[in-house]
PDB file of C-alpha atoms in Angstrom:
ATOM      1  CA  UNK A   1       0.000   0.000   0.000  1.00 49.00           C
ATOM      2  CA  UNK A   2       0.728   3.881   0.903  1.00 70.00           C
ATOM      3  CA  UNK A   3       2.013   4.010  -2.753  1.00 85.00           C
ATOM      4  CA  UNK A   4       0.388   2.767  -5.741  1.00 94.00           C
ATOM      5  CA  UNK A   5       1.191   3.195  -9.278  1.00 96.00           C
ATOM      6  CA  UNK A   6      -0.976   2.307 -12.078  1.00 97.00           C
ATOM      7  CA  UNK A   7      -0.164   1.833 -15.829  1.00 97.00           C
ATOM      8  CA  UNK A   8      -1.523   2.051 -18.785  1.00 97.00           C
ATOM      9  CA  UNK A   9      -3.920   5.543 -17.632  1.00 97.00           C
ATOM     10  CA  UNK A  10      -5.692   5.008 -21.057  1.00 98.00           C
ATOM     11  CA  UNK A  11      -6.508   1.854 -22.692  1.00 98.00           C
ATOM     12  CA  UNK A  12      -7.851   1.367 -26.489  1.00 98.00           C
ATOM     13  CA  UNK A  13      -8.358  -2.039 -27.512  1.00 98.00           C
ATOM     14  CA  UNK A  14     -10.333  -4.217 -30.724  1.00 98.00           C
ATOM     15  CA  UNK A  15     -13.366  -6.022 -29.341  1.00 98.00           C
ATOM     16  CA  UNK A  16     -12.304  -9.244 -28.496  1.00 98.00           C
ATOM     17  CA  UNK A  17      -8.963  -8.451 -27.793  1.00 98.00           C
ATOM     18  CA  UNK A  18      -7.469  -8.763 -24.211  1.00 98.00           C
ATOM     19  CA  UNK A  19      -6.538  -6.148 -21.922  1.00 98.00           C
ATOM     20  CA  UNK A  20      -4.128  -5.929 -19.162  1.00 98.00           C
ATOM     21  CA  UNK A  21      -3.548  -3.365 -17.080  1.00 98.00           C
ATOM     22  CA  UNK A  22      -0.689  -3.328 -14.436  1.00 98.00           C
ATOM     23  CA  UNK A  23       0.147  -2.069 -10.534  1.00 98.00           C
ATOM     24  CA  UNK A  24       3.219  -1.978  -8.166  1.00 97.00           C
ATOM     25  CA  UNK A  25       2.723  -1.367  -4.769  1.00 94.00           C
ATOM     26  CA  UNK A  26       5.431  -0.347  -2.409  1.00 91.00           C
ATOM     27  CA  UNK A  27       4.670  -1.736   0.765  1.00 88.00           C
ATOM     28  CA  UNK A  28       5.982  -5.117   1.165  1.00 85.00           C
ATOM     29  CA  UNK A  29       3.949  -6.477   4.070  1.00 87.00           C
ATOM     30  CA  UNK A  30       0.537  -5.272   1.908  1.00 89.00           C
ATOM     31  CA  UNK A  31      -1.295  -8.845   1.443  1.00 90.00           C
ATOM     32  CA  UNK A  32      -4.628  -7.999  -0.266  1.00 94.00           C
ATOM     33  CA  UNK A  33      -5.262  -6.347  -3.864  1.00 96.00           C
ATOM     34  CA  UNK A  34      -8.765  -5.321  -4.887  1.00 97.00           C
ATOM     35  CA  UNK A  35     -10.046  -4.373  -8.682  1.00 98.00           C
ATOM     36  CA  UNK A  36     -12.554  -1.782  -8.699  1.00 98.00           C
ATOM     37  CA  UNK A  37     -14.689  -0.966 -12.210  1.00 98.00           C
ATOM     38  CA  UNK A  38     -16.307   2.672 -12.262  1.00 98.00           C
ATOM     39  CA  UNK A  39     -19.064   2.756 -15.374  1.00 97.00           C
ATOM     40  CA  UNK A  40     -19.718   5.922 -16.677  1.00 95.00           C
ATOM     41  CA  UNK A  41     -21.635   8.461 -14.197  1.00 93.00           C
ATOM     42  CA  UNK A  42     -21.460   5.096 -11.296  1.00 95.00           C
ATOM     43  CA  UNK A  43     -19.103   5.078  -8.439  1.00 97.00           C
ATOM     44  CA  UNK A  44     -16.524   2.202  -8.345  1.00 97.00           C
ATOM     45  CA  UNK A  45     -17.721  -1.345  -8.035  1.00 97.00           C
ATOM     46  CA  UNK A  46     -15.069  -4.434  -6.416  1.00 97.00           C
ATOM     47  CA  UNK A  47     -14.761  -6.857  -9.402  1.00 98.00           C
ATOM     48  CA  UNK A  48     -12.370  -9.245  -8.305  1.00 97.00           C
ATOM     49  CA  UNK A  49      -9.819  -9.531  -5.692  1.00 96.00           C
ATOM     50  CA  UNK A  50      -6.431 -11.378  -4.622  1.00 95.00           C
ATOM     51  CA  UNK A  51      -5.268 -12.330  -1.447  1.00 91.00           C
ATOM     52  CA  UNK A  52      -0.992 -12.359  -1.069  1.00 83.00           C
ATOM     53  CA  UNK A  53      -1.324 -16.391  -0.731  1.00 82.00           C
ATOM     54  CA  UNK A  54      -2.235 -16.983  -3.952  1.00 83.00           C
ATOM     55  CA  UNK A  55      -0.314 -16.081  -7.336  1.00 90.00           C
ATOM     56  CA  UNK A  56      -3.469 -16.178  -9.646  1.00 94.00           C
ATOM     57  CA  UNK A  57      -7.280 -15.420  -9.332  1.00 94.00           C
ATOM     58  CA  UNK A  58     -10.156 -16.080 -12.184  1.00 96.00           C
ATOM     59  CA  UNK A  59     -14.033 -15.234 -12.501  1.00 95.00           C
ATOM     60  CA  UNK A  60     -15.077 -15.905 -15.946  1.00 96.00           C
ATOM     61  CA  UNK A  61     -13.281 -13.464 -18.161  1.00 97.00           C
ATOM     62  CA  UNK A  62     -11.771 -11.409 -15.828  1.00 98.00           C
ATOM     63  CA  UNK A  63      -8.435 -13.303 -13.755  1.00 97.00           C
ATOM     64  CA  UNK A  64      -5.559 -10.828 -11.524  1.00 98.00           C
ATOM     65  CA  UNK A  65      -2.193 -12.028 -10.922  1.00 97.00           C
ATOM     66  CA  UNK A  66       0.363 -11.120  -8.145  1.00 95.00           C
ATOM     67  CA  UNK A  67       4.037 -11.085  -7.627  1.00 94.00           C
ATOM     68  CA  UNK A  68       4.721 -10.370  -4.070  1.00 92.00           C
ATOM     69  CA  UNK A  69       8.792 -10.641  -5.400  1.00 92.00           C
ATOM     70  CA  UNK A  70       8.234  -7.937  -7.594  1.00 93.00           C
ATOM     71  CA  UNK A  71       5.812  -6.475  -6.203  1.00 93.00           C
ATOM     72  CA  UNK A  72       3.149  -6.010  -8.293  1.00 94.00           C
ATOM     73  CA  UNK A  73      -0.244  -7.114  -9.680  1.00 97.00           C
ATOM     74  CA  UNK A  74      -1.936  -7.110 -12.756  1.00 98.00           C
ATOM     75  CA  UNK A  75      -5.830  -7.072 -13.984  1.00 98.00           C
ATOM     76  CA  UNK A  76      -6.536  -9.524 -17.378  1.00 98.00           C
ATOM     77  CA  UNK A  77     -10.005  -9.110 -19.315  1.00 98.00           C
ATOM     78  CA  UNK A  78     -10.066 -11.491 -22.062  1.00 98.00           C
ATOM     79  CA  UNK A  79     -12.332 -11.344 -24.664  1.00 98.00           C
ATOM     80  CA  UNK A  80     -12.796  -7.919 -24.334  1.00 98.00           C
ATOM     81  CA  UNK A  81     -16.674  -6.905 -25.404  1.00 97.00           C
ATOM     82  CA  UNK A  82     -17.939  -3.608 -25.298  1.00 96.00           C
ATOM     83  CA  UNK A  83     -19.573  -3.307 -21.676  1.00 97.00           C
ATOM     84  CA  UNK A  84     -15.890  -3.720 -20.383  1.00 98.00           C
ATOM     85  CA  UNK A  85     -15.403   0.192 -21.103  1.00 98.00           C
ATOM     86  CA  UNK A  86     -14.725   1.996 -17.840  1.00 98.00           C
ATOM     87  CA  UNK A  87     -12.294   3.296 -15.822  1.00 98.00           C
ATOM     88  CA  UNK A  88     -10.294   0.748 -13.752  1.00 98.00           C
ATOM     89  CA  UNK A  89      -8.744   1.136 -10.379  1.00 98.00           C
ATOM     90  CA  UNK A  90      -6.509  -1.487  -8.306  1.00 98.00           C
ATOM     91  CA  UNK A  91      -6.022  -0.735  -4.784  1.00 96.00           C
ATOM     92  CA  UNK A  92      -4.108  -1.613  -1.666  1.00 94.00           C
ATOM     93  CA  UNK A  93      -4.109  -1.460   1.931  1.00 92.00           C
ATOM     94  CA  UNK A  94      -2.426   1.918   3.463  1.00 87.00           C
ATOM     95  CA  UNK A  95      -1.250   2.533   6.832  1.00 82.00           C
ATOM     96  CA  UNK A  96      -3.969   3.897   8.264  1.00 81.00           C
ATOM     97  CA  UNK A  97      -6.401   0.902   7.461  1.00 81.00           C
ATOM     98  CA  UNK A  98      -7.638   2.084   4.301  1.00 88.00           C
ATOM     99  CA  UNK A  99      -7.319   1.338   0.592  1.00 91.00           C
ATOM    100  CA  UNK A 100      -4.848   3.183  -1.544  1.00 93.00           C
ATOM    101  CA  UNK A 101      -6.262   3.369  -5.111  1.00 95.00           C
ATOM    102  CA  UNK A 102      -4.300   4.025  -8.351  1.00 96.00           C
ATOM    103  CA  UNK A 103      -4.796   6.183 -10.482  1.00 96.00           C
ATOM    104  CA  UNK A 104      -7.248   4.745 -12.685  1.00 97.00           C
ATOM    105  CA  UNK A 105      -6.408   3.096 -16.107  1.00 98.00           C
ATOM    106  CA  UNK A 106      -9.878   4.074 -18.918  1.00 97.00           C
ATOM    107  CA  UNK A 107     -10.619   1.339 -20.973  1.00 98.00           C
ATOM    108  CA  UNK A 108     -12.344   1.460 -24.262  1.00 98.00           C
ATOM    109  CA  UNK A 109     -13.147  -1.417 -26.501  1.00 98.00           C
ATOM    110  CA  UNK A 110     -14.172  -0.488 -29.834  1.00 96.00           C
ATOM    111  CA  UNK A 111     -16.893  -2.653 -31.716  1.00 92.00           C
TER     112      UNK A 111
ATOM    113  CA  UNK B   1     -33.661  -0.446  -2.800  1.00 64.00           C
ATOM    114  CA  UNK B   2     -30.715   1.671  -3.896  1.00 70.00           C
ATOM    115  CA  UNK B   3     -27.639   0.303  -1.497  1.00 93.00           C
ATOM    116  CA  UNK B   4     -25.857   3.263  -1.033  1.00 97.00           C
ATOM    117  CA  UNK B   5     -27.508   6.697  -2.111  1.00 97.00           C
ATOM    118  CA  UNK B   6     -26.408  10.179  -2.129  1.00 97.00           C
ATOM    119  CA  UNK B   7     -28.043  13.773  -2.568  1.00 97.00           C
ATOM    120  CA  UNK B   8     -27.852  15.807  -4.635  1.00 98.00           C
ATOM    121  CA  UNK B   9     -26.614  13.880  -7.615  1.00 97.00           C
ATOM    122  CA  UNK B  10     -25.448  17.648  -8.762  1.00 98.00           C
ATOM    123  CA  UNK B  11     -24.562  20.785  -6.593  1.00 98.00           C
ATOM    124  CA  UNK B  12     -23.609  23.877  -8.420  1.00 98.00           C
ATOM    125  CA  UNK B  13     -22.518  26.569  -6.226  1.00 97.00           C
ATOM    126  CA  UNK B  14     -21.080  29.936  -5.278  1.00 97.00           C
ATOM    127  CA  UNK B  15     -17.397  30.382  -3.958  1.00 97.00           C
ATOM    128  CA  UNK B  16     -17.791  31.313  -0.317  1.00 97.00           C
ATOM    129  CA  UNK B  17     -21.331  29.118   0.220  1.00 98.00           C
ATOM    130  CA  UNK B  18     -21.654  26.541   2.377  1.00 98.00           C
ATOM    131  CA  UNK B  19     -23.091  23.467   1.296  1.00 98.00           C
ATOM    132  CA  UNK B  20     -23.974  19.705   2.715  1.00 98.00           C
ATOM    133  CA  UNK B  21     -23.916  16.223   1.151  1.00 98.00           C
ATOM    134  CA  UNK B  22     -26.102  13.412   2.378  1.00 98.00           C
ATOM    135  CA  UNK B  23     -25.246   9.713   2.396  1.00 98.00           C
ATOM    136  CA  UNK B  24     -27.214   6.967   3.104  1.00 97.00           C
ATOM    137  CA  UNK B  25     -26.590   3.010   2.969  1.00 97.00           C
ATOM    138  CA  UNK B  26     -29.449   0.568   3.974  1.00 96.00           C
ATOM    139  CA  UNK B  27     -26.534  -2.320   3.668  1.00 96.00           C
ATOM    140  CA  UNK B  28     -26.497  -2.746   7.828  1.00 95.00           C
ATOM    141  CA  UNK B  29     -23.140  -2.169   7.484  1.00 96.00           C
ATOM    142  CA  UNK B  30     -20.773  -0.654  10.071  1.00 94.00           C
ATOM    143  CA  UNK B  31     -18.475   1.525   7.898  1.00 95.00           C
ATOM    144  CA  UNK B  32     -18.989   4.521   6.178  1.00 96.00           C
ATOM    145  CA  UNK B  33     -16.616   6.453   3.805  1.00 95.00           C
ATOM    146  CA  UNK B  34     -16.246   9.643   1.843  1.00 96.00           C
ATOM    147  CA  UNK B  35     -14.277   9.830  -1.303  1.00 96.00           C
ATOM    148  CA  UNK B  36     -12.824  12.654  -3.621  1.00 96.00           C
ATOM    149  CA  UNK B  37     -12.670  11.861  -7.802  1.00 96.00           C
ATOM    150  CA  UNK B  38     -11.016  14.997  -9.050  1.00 93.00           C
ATOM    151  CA  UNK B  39     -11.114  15.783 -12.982  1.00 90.00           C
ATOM    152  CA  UNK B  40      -8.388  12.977 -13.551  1.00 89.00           C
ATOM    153  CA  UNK B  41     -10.455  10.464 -12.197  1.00 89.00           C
ATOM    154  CA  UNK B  42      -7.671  10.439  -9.080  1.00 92.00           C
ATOM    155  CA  UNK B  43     -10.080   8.945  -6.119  1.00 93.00           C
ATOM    156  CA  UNK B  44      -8.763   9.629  -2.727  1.00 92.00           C
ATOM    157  CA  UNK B  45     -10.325   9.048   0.529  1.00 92.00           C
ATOM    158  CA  UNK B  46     -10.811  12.021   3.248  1.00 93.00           C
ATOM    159  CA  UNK B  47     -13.181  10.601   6.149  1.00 91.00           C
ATOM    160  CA  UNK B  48     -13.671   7.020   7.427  1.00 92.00           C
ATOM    161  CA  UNK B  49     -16.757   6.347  10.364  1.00 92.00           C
ATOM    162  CA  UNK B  50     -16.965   3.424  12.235  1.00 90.00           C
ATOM    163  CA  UNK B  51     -20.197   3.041  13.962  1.00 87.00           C
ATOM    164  CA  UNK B  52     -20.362   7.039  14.385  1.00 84.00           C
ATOM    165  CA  UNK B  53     -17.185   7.030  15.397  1.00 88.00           C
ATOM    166  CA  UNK B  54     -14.160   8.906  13.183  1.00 88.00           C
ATOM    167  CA  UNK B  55     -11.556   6.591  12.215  1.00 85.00           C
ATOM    168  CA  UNK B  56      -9.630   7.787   9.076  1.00 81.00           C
ATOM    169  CA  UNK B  57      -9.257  11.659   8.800  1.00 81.00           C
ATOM    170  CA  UNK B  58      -6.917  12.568   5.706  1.00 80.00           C
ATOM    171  CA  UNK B  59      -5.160  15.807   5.173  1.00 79.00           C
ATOM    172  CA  UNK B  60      -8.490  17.413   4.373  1.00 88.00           C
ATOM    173  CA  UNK B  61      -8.927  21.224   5.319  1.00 90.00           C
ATOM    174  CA  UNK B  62     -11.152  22.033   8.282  1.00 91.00           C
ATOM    175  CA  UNK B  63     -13.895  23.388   6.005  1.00 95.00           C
ATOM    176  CA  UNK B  64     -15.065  19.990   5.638  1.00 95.00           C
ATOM    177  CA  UNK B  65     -16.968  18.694   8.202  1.00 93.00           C
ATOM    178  CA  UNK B  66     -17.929  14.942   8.123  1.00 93.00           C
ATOM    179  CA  UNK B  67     -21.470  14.042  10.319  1.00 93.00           C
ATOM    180  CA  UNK B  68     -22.444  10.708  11.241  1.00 93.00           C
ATOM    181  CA  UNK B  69     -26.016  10.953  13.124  1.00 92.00           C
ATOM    182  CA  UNK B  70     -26.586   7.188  13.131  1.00 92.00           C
ATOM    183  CA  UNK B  71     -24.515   4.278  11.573  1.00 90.00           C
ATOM    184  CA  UNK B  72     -26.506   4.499   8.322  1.00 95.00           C
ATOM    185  CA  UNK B  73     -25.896   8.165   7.414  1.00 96.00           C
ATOM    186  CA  UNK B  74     -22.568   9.969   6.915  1.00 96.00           C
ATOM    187  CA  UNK B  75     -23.487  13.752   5.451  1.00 96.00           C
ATOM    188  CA  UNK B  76     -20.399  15.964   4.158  1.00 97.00           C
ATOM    189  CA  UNK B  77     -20.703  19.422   4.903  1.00 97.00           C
ATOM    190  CA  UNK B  78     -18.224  22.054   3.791  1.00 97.00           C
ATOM    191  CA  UNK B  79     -18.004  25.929   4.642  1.00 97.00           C
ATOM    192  CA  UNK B  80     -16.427  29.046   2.444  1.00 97.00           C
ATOM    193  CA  UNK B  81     -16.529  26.774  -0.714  1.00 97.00           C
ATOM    194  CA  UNK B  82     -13.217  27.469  -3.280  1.00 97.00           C
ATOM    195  CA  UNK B  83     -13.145  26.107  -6.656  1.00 97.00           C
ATOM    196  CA  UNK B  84     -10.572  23.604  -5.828  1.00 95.00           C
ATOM    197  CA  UNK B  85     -13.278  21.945  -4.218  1.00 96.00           C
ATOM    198  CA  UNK B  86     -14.972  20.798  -7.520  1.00 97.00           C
ATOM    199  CA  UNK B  87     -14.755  17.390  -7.844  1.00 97.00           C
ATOM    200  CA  UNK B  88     -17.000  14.641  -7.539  1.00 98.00           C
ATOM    201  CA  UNK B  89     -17.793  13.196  -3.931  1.00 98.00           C
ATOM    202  CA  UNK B  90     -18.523   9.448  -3.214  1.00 98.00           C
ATOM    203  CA  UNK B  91     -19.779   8.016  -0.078  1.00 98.00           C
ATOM    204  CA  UNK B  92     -19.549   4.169   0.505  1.00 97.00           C
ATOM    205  CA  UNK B  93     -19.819   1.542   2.960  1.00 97.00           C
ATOM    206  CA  UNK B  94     -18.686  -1.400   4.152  1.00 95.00           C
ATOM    207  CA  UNK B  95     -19.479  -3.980   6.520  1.00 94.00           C
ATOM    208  CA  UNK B  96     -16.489  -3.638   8.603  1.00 90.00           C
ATOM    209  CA  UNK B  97     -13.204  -1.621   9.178  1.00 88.00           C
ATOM    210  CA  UNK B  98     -10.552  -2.192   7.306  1.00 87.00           C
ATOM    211  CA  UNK B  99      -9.520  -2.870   3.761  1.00 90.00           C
ATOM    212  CA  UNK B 100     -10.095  -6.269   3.349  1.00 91.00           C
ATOM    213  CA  UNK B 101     -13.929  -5.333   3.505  1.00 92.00           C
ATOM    214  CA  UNK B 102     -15.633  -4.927  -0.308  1.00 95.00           C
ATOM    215  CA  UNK B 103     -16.683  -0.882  -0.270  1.00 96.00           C
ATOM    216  CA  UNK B 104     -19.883  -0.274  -1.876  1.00 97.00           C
ATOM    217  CA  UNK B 105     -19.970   3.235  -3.284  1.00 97.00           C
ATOM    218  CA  UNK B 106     -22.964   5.696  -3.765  1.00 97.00           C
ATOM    219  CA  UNK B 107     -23.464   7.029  -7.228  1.00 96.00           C
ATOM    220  CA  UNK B 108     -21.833  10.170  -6.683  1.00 97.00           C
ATOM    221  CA  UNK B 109     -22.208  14.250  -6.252  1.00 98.00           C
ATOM    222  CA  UNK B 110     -20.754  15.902  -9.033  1.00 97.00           C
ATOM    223  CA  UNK B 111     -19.763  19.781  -7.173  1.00 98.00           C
ATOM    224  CA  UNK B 112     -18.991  22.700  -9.124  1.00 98.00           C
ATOM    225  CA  UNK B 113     -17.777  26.124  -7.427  1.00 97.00           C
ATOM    226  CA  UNK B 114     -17.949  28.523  -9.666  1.00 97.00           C
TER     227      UNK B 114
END
């Protein structure tokens, strides 16, 4: 947690395609790593989540992998379709007990 | 049945005013949260209640005043409005403290000082 960087901030992919969008963290002793999914004029919605014991987490198209070594954590949507357009946001745990969201990555899949 | 609601959904406003956001979650749960998405989409918390009681207070200035009357509401009020405050606000909930607990967000107040 306390720092979280988030890459790409925009996203344009073919519908169909795959998307990944990636996160480092820079507290080592962080040890859970949300996905949020804001829709246009919605607040952000938890879409999948990864706990540090585990290197890989799926849920249909949607799967986030961790590297505690390195540190960070990556979102995969495969088979992008068109309703996957938003603005993403990973998280982590900060200091004071709260979550420490990047900076958002926008995805748009074009039909 | 809305989870987590907020009014107004829009607040346009004078610099100077004073203004107030409600927030309400009908979720039972214990945790209540207010959020700041500026322009670039960057979403930062400021206030964190626990059962009424304050628990996360970020660098925020003292014009904004958080309110929890009961466990289910958490209002925002803010005096001598600037235009840096323009941003959209988002309340949210969860059932517990900490960050391991999913946060269900309100749809959002989009504030505009002019």
């Amino acid at each position: 947690g306390e720092n979280v960087e988030q890459h790409p901030s925009t996203l344009s992919v073919q519908e169909g395609d795959s998307a990944v969008i990636k996160c480092t963290y820079s507290d080592s002793a962080s040890n859970y790593f949300p996905w949020y999914k804001q829709e246009l004029g919605k607040g952000p919605q938890l879409i999948i989540d990864i706990r540090s014991n585990v290197g890989e987490k799926k849920d249909q198209r949607i799967a986030v992998t961790l590297n505690k070594t390195a540190k960070h954590f990556s979102l995969h949507i495969t088979e992008t379709q068109p309703e996957d357009s938003a603005v993403y946001f990973c998280a982590a745990p900060g200091s004071q007990g709260n979550l420490i969201f990047g900076k958002g990555t926008k995805l748009s899949v074009k039909p | 049945d809305t989870a987590v609601s907020q009014t107004p959904k829009y607040l346009v406003t004078q610099m100077g005013n004073d203004k107030s956001i409600k927030c309400e979650q009908n979720l039972g749960h214990d945790t209540m949260y207010w959020y700041k998405q500026d322009s670039k989409k960057f979403l930062k918390i400021m206030f964190s209640y626990n059962n009424k009681e304050l628990i996360i207070n970020e660098t925020v200035p003292n014009r904004f005043s958080p309110k929890s009357p009961d466990k289910a509401h958490l209002n925002l009020h803010i005096n001598s409005l600037e235009l840096g405050d323009s941003a959209v606000y988002f309340c949210a909930s969860s059932l517990g403290v900490g960050p391991y607990n999913e946060q269900f967000f309100g749809p959002g107040t989009r504030l505009t000082v002019l």
